mmCIF file of C-alpha atoms in Angstrom:
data_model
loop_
_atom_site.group_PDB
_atom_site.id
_atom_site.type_symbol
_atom_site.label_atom_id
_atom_site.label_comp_id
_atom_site.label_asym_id
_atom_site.label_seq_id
_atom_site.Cartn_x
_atom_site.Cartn_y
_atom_site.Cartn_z
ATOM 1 C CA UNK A 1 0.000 0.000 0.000
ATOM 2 C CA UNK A 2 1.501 3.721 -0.499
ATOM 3 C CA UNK A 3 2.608 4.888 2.375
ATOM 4 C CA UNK A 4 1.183 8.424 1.655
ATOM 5 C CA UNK A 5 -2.352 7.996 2.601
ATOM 6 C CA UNK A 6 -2.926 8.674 6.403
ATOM 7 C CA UNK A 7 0.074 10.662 6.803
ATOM 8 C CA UNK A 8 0.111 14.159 5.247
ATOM 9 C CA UNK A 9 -0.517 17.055 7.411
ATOM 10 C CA UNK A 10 -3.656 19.516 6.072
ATOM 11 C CA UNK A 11 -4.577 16.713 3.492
ATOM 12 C CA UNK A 12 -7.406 19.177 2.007
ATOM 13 C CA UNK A 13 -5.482 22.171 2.056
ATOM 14 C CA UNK A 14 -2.907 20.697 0.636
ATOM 15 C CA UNK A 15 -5.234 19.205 -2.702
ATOM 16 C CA UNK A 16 -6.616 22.510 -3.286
ATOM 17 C CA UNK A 17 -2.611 24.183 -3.312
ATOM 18 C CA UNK A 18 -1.335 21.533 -5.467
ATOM 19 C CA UNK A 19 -3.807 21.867 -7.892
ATOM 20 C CA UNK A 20 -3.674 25.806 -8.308
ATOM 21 C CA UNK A 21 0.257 24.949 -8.744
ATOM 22 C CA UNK A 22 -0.074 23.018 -11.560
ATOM 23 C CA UNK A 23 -2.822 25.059 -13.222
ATOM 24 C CA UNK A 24 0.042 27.395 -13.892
ATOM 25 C CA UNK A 25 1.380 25.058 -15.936
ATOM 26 C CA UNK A 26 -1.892 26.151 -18.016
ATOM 27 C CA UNK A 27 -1.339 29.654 -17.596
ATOM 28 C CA UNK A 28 1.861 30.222 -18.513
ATOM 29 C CA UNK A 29 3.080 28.558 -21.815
ATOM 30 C CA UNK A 30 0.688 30.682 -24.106
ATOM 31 C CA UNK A 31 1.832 33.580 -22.031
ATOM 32 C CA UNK A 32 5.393 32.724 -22.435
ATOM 33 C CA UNK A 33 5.100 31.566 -26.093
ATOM 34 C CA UNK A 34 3.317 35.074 -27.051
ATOM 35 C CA UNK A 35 5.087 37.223 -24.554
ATOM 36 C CA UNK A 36 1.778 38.997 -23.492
ATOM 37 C CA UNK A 37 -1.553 38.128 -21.316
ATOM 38 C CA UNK A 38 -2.956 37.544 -25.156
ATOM 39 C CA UNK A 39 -1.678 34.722 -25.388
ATOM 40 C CA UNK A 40 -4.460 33.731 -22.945
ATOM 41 C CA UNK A 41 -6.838 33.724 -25.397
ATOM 42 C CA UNK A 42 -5.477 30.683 -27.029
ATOM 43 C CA UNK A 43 -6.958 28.845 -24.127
ATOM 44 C CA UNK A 44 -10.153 29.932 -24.884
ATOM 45 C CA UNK A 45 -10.940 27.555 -28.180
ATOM 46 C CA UNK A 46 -13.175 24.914 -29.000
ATOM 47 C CA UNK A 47 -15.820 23.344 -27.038
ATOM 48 C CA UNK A 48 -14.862 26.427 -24.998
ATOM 49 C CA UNK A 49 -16.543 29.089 -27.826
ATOM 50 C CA UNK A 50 -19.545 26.822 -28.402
ATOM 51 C CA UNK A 51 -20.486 27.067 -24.274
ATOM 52 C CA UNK A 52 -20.259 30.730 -24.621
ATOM 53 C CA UNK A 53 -22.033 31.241 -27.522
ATOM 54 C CA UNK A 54 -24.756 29.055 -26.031
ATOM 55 C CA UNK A 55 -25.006 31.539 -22.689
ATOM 56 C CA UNK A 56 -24.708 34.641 -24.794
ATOM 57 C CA UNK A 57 -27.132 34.041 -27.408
ATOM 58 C CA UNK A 58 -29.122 30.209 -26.917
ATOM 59 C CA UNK A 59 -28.986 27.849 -29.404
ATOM 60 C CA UNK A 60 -29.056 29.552 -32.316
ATOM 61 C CA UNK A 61 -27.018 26.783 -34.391
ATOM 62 C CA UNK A 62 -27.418 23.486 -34.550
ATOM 63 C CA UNK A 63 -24.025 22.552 -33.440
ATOM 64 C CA UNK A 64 -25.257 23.508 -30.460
ATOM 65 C CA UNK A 65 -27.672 21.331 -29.893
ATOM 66 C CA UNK A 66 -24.945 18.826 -28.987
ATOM 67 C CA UNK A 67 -24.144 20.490 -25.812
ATOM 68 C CA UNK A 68 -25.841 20.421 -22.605
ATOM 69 C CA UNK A 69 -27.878 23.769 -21.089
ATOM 70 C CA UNK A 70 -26.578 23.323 -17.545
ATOM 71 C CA UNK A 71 -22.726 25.164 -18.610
ATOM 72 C CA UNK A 72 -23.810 27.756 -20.329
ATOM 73 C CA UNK A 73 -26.775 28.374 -17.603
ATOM 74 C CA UNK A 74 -23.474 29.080 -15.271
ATOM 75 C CA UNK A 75 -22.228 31.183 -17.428
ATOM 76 C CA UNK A 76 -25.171 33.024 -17.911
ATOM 77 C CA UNK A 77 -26.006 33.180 -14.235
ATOM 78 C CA UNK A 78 -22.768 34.857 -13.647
ATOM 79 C CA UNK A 79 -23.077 37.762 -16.447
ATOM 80 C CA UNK A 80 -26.251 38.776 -15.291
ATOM 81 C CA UNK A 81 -25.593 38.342 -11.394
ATOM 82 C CA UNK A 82 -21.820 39.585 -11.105
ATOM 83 C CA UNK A 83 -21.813 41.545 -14.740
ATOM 84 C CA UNK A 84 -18.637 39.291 -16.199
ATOM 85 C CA UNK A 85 -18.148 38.881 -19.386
ATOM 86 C CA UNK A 86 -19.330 35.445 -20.454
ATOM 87 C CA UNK A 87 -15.319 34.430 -21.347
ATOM 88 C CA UNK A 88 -14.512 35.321 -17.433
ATOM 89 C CA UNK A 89 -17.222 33.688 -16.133
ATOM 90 C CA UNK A 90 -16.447 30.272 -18.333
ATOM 91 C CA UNK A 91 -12.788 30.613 -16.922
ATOM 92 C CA UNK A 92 -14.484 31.112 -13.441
ATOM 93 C CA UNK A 93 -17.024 28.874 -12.762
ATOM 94 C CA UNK A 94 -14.724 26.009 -14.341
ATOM 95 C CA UNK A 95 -11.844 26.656 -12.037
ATOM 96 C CA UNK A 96 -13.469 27.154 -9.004
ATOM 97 C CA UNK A 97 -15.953 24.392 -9.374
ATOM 98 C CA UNK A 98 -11.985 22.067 -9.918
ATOM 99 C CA UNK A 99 -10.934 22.564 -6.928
ATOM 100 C CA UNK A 100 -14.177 20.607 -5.647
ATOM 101 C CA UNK A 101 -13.788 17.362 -7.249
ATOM 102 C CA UNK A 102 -10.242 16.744 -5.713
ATOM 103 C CA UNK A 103 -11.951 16.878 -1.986
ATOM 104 C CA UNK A 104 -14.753 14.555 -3.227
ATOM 105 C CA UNK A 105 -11.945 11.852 -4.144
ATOM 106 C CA UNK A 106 -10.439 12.225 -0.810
ATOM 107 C CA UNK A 107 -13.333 11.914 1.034
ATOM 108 C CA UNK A 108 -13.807 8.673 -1.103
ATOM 109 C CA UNK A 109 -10.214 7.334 -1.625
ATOM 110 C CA UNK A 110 -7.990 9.026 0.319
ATOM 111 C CA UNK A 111 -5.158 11.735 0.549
ATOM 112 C CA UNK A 112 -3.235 10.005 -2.237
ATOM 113 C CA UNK A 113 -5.543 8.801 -4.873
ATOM 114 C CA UNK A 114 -7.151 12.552 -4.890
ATOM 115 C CA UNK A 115 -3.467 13.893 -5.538
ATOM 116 C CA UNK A 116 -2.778 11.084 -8.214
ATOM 117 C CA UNK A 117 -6.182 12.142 -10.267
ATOM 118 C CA UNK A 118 -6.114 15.890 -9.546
ATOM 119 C CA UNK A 119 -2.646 15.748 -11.590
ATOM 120 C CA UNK A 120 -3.863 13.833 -14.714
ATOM 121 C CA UNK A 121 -2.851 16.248 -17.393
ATOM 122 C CA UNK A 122 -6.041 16.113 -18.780
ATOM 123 C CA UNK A 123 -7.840 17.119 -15.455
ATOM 124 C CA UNK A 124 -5.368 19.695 -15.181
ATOM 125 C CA UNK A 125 -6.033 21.459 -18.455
ATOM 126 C CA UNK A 126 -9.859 20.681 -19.193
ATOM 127 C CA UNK A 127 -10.815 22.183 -15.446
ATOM 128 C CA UNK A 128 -8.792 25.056 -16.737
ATOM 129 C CA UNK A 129 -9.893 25.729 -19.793
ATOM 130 C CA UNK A 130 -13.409 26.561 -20.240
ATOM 131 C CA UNK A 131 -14.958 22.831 -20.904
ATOM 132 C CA UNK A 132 -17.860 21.641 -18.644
ATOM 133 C CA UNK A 133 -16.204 18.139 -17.659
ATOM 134 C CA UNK A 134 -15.936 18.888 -14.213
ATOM 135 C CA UNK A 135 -19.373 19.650 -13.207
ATOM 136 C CA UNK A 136 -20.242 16.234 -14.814
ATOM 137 C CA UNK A 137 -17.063 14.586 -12.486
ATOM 138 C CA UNK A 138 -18.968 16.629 -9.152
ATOM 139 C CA UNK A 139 -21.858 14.519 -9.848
ATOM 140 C CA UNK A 140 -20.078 11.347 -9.923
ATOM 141 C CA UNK A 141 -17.627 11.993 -7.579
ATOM 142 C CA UNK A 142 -20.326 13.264 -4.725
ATOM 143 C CA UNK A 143 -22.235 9.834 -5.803
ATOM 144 C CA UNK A 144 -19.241 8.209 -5.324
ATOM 145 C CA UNK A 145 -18.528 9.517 -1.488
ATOM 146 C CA UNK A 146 -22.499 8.639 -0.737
ATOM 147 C CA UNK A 147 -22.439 5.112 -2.092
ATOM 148 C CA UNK A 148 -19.411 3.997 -0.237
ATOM 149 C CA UNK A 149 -20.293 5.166 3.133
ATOM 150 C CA UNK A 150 -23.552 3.080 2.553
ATOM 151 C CA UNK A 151 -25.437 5.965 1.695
ATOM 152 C CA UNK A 152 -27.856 4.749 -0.694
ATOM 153 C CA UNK A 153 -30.353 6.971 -0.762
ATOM 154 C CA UNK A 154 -32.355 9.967 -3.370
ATOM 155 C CA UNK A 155 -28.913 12.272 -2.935
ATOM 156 C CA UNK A 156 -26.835 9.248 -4.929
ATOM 157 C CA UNK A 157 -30.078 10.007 -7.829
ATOM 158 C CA UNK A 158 -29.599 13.586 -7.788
ATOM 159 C CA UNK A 159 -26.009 13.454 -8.140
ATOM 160 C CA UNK A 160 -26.351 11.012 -11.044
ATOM 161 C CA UNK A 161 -28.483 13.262 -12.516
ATOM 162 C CA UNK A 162 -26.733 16.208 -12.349
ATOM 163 C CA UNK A 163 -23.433 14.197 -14.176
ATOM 164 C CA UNK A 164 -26.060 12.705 -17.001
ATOM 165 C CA UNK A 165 -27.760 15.792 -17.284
ATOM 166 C CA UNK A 166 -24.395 17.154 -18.166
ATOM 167 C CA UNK A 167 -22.599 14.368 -19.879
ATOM 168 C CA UNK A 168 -25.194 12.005 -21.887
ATOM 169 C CA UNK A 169 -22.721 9.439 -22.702
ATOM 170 C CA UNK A 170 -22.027 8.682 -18.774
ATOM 171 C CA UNK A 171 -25.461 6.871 -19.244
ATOM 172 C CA UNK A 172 -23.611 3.682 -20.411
ATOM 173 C CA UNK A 173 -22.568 3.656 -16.444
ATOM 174 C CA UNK A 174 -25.670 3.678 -14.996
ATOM 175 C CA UNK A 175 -25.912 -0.637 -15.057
ATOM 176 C CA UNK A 176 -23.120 -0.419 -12.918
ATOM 177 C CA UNK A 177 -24.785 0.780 -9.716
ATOM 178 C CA UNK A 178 -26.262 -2.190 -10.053
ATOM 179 C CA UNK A 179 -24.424 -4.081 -7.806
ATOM 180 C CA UNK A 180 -24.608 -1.839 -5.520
ATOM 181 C CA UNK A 181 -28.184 -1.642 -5.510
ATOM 182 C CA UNK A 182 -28.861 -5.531 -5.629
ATOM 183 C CA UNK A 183 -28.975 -7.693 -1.876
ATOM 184 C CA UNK A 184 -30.986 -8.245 0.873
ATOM 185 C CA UNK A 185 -34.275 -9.437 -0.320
ATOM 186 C CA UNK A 186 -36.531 -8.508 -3.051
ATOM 187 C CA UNK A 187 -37.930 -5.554 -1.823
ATOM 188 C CA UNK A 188 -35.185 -3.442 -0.252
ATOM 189 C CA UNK A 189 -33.180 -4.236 -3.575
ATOM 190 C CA UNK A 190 -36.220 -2.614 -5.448
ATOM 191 C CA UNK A 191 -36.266 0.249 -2.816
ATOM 192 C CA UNK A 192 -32.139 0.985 -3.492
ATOM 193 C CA UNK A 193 -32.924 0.319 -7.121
ATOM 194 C CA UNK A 194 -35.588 3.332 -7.213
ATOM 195 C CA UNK A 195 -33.787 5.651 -5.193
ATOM 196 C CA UNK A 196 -30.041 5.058 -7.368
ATOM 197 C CA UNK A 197 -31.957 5.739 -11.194
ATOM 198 C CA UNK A 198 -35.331 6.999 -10.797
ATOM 199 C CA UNK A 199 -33.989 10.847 -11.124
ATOM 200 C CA UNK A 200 -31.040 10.129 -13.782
ATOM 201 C CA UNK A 201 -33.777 8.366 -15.832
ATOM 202 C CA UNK A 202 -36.479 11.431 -14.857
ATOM 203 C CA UNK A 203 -33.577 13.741 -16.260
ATOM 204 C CA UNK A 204 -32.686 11.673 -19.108
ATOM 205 C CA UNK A 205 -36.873 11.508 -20.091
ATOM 206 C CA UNK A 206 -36.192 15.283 -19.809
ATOM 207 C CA UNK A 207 -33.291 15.168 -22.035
ATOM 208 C CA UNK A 208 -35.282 13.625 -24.622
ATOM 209 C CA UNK A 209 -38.686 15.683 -24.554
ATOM 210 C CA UNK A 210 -36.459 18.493 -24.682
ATOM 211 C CA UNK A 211 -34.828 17.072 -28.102
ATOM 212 C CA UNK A 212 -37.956 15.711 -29.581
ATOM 213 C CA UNK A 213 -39.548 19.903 -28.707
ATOM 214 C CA UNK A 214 -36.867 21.040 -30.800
ATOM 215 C CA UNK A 215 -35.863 18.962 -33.868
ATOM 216 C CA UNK A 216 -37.002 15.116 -32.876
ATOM 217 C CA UNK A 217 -35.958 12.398 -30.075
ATOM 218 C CA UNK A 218 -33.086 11.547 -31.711
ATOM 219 C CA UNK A 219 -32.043 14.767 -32.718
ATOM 220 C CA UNK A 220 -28.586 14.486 -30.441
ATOM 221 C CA UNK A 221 -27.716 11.355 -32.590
ATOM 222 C CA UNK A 222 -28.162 13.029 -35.710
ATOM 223 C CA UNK A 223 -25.668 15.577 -35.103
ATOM 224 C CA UNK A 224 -23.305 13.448 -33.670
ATOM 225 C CA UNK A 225 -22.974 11.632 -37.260
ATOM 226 C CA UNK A 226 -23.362 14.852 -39.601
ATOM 227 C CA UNK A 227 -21.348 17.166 -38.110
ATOM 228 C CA UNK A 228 -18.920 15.398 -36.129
ATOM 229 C CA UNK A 229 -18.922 11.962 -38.020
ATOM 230 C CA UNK A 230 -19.825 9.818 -35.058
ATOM 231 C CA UNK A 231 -20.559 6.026 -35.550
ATOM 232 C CA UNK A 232 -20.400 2.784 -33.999
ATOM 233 C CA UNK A 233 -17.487 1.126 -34.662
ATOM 234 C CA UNK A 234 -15.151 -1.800 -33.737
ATOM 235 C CA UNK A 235 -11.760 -1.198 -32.060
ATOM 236 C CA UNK A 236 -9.808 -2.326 -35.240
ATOM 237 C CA UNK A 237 -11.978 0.111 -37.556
ATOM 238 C CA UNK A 238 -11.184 2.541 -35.135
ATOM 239 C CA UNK A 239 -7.493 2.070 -35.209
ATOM 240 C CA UNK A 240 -7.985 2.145 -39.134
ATOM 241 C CA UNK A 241 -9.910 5.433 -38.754
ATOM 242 C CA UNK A 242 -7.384 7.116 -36.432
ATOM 243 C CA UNK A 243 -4.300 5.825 -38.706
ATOM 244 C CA UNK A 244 -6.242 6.861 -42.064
ATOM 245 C CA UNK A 245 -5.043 3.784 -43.106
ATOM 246 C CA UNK A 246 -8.005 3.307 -45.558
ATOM 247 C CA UNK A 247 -8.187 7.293 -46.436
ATOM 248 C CA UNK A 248 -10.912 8.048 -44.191
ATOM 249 C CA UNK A 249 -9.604 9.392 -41.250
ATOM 250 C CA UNK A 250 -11.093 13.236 -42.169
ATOM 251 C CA UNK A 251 -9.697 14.461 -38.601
ATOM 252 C CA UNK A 252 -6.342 13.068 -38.622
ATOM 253 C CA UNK A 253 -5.038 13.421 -41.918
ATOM 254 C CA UNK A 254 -5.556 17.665 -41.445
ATOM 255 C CA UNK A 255 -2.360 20.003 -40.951
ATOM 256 C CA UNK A 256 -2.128 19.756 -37.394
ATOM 257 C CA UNK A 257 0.744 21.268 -35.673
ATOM 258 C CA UNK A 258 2.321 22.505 -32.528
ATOM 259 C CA UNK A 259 4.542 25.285 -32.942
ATOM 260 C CA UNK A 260 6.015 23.721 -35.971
ATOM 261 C CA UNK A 261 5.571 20.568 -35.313
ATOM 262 C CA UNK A 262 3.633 18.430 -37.168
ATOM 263 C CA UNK A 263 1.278 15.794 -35.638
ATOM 264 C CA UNK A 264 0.699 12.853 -37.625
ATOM 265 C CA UNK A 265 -2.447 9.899 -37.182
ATOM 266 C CA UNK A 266 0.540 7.737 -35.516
ATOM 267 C CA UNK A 267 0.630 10.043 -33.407
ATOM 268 C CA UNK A 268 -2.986 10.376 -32.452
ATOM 269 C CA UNK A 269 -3.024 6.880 -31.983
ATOM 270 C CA UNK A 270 -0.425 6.542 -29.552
ATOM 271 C CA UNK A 271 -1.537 8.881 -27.494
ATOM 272 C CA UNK A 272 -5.071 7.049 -27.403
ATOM 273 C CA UNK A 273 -3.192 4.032 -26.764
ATOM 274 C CA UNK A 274 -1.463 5.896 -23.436
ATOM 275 C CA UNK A 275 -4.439 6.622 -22.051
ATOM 276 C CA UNK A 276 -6.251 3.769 -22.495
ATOM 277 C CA UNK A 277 -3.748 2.062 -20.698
ATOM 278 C CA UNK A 278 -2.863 4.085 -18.042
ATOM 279 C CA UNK A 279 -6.830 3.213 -17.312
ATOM 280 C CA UNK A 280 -7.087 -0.486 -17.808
ATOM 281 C CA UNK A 281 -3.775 -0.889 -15.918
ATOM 282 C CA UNK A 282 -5.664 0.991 -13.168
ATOM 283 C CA UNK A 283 -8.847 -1.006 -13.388
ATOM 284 C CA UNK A 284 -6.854 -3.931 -12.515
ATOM 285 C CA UNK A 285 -4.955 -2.998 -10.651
ATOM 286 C CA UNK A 286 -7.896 -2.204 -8.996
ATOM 287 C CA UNK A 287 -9.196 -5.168 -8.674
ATOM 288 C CA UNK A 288 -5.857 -7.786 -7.751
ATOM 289 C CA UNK A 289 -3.885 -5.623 -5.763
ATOM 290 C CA UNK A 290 -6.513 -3.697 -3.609
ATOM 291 C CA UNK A 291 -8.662 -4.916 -0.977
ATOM 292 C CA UNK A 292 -11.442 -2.160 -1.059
ATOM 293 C CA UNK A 293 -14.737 -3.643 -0.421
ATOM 294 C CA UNK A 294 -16.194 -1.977 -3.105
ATOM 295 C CA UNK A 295 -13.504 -2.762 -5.539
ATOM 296 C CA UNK A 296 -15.406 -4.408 -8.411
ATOM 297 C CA UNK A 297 -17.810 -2.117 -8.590
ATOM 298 C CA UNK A 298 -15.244 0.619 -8.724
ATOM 299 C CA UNK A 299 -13.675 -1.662 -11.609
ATOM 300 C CA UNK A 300 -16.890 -2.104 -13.438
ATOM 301 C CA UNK A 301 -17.769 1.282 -13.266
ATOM 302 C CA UNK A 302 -14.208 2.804 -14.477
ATOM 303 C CA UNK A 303 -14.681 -0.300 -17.058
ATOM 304 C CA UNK A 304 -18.277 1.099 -18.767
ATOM 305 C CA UNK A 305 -16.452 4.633 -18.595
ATOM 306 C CA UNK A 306 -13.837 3.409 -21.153
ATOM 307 C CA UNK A 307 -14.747 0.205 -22.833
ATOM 308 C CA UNK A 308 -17.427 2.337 -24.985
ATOM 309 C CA UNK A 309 -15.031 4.556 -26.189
ATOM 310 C CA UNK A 310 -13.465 1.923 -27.771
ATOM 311 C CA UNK A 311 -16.083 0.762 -30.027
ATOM 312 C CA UNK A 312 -16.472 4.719 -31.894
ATOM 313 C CA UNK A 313 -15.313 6.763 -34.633
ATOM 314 C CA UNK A 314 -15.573 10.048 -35.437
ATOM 315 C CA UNK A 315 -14.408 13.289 -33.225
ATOM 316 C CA UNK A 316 -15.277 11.939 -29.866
ATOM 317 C CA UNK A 317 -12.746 9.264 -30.755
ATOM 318 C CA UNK A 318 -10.016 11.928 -30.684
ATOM 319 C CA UNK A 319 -11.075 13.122 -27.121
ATOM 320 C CA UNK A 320 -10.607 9.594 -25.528
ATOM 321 C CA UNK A 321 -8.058 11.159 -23.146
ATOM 322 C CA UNK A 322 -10.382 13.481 -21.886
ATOM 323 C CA UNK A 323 -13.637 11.573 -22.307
ATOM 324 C CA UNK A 324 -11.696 9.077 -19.468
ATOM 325 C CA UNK A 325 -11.677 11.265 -17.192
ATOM 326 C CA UNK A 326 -15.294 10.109 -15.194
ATOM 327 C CA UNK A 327 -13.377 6.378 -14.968
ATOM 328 C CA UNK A 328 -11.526 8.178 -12.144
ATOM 329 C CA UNK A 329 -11.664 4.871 -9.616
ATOM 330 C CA UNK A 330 -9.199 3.214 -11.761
ATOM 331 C CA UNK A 331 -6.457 5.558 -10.305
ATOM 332 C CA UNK A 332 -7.131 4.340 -6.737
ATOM 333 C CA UNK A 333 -5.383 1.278 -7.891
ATOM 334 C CA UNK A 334 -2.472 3.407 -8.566
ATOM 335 C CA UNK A 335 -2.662 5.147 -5.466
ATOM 336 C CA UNK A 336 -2.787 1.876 -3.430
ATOM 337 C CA UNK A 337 0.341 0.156 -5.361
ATOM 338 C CA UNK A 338 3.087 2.817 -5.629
ATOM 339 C CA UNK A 339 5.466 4.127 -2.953
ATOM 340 C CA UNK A 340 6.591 7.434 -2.349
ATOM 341 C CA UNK A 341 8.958 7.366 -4.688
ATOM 342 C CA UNK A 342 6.916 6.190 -7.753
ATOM 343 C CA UNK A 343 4.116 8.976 -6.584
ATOM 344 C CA UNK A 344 7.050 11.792 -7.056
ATOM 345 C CA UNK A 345 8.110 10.357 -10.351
ATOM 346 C CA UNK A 346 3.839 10.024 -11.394
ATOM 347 C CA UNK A 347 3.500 13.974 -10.899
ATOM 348 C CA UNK A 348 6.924 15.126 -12.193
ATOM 349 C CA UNK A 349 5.878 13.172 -15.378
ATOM 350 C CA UNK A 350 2.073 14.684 -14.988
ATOM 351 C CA UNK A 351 2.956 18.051 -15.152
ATOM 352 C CA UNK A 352 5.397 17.540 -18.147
ATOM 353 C CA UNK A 353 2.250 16.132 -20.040
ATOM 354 C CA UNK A 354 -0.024 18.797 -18.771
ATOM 355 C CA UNK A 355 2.573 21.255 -20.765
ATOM 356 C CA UNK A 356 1.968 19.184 -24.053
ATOM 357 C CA UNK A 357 -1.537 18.647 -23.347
ATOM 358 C CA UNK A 358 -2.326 22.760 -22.744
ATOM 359 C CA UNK A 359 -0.014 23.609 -26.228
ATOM 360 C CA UNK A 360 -1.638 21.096 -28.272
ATOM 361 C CA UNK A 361 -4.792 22.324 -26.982
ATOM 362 C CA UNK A 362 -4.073 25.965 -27.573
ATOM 363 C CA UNK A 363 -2.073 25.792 -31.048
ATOM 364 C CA UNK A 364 -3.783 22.994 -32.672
ATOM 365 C CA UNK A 365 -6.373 20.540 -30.877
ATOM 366 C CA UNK A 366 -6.050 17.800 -27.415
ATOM 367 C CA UNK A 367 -9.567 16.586 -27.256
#
């Protein structure tokens, strides 16, 4: 077991430090790289424009339609209460809502495993940037500390809710609660059953109605293929798509580069491939060399967070790395495995990656 957990001084105070530290590592290369606070504004791209332009103005394209209301409601909320411009109050709400999700993790898993996660690159940069991921991980992650102290009651529902509500594909790991909800007898199961899913599904229903108001049920699906070339797909065709091995790999085969240099669909791949295993290595981990009572479903969960992912093409495919992000567990096994030592080398080689991560966001694309 690491030999970090139970011994750090200010374990809370300590998270929320650590974690403004290394959003510097955010801050500063576009600042460095343009010589000027501009250079700020290269964080502000992507997914980033579309949540602002959905506070500011609604849905007034139908790009937008692929994005949850409850971001840009933040946003909004804070322009018309504090008078910020909807950029600032993106950058705001996302960074102080971070330093949440860190505490929820300890509360669930310990000093360590919340210092492990709170230094993924990708955690890093996309609760620094203006993305919505982390309001999404606050539902889980307060879920998360309910259900294993035993809590299984309507707050575990409305936490789901709140992380479906935000991110629609964390419905593929709603079966997982399951087993948590199962034992007992017939009846109490039912009872645990009801009070886990009957508001995520409520919201969900929601979801839907909203959809079908607007364009149709299915609407969300629709864009997903036609703008953003979404499909089911098998890990192989995947790999094919990625590589442009058979010419149709539209995203990879672009111009993309960082600062000069070029990024090819190897590389892409590889850095897929990274991920992927840094999380599967985690899951079992997980499961072999930790005696957590809740352990498998901690595994299952983390494994209907990423085995999904595998089976897609199209953009979401590129932003595996951050899409992993809710199958958090999996770096508990980490946390209970490596020494002080190998915890050191972890977040020396975190915050190198969190460099990479925020200049290929800025200058070209991450996920």
């Amino acid at each position: 077991m690491s030999n970090i957990n139970g011994l750090t001084r200010h374990p809370r105070l300590r998270l929320v430090v650590y974690l403004g530290l290394a959003k510097l590592c955010v801050f500063l290369p576009p600042i460095m790289i343009q010589k000027s606070l501009a250079g700020l504004a290269k964080l502000n791209a992507w997914d980033s424009l579309i949540f602002e332009g959905i506070a500011e103005n609604g849905y007034i394209k139908p790009e937008y339609y692929a994005f949850s209301p409850v971001y840009p409601a933040i946003i909004r909320m804070l322009h018309l209460s504090l008078g910020l411009s909807y950029t600032l109050g993106a950058f705001l709400a996302t960074n102080v809502l971070s330093f949440v999700f860190p505490l929820l993790v300890y509360e669930a898993f310990g000093y360590t495993a919340a210092l492990l996660t709170e230094f993924l690159p990708t955690y890093i940069v996309f609760t620094t940037v203006p993305y919505s991921d982390v309001i999404a991980l606050i539902g889980i992650g307060a879920s998360m500390v309910l259900l294993l102290r035993n809590k299984v009651d309507v707050q575990v529902g409305a936490c789901l809710s709140l992380a479906v509500t935000v991110f629609y594909s964390l419905t593929y790991t709603l079966p997982a609660y399951l087993i948590l909800s199962v034992g007992g007898g017939v009846r109490s199961s039912i009872s645990r059953m009801l009070k886990i899913y009957l508001l995520p599904l409520m919201s969900l229903l929601g979801v839907v109605l909203w959809y079908r108001q607007v364009h149709g049920a299915f609407y969300y699906f629709a864009l997903e293929h036609d703008i953003w070339g979404v499909s089911f797909a098998t890990p192989i065709q995947q790999a094919q798509w990625i590589l442009n091995t058979k010419g149709t790999g539209w995203f990879t085969s672009q111009d993309w580069s960082v600062l000069g240099l070029r990024l090819t669909p190897t590389y892409w791949y590889a850095r897929n491939l990274v991920f992927e295993a840094f999380y599967s290595i985690g899951i079992a981990l997980l499961i072999w060399k930790t005696s957590h009572p809740a352990r498998l479903f901690l595994a299952f969960y983390s494994a209907t967070v990423e085995v999904p992912l595998l089976f897609i093409v199209g953009t979401p495919a590129i932003s595996i790395p951050r899409l992993l992000l809710p199958a958090y567990p999996a770096v508990y096994g980490y946390a209970a495995t490596l020494n002080k030592q190998w915890v050191k080398v972890y977040l020396a080689v975190c915050i190198v990656c969190t460099i990479w991560v925020t200049l290929s966001q800025a200058y070209a694309f991450f996920s």
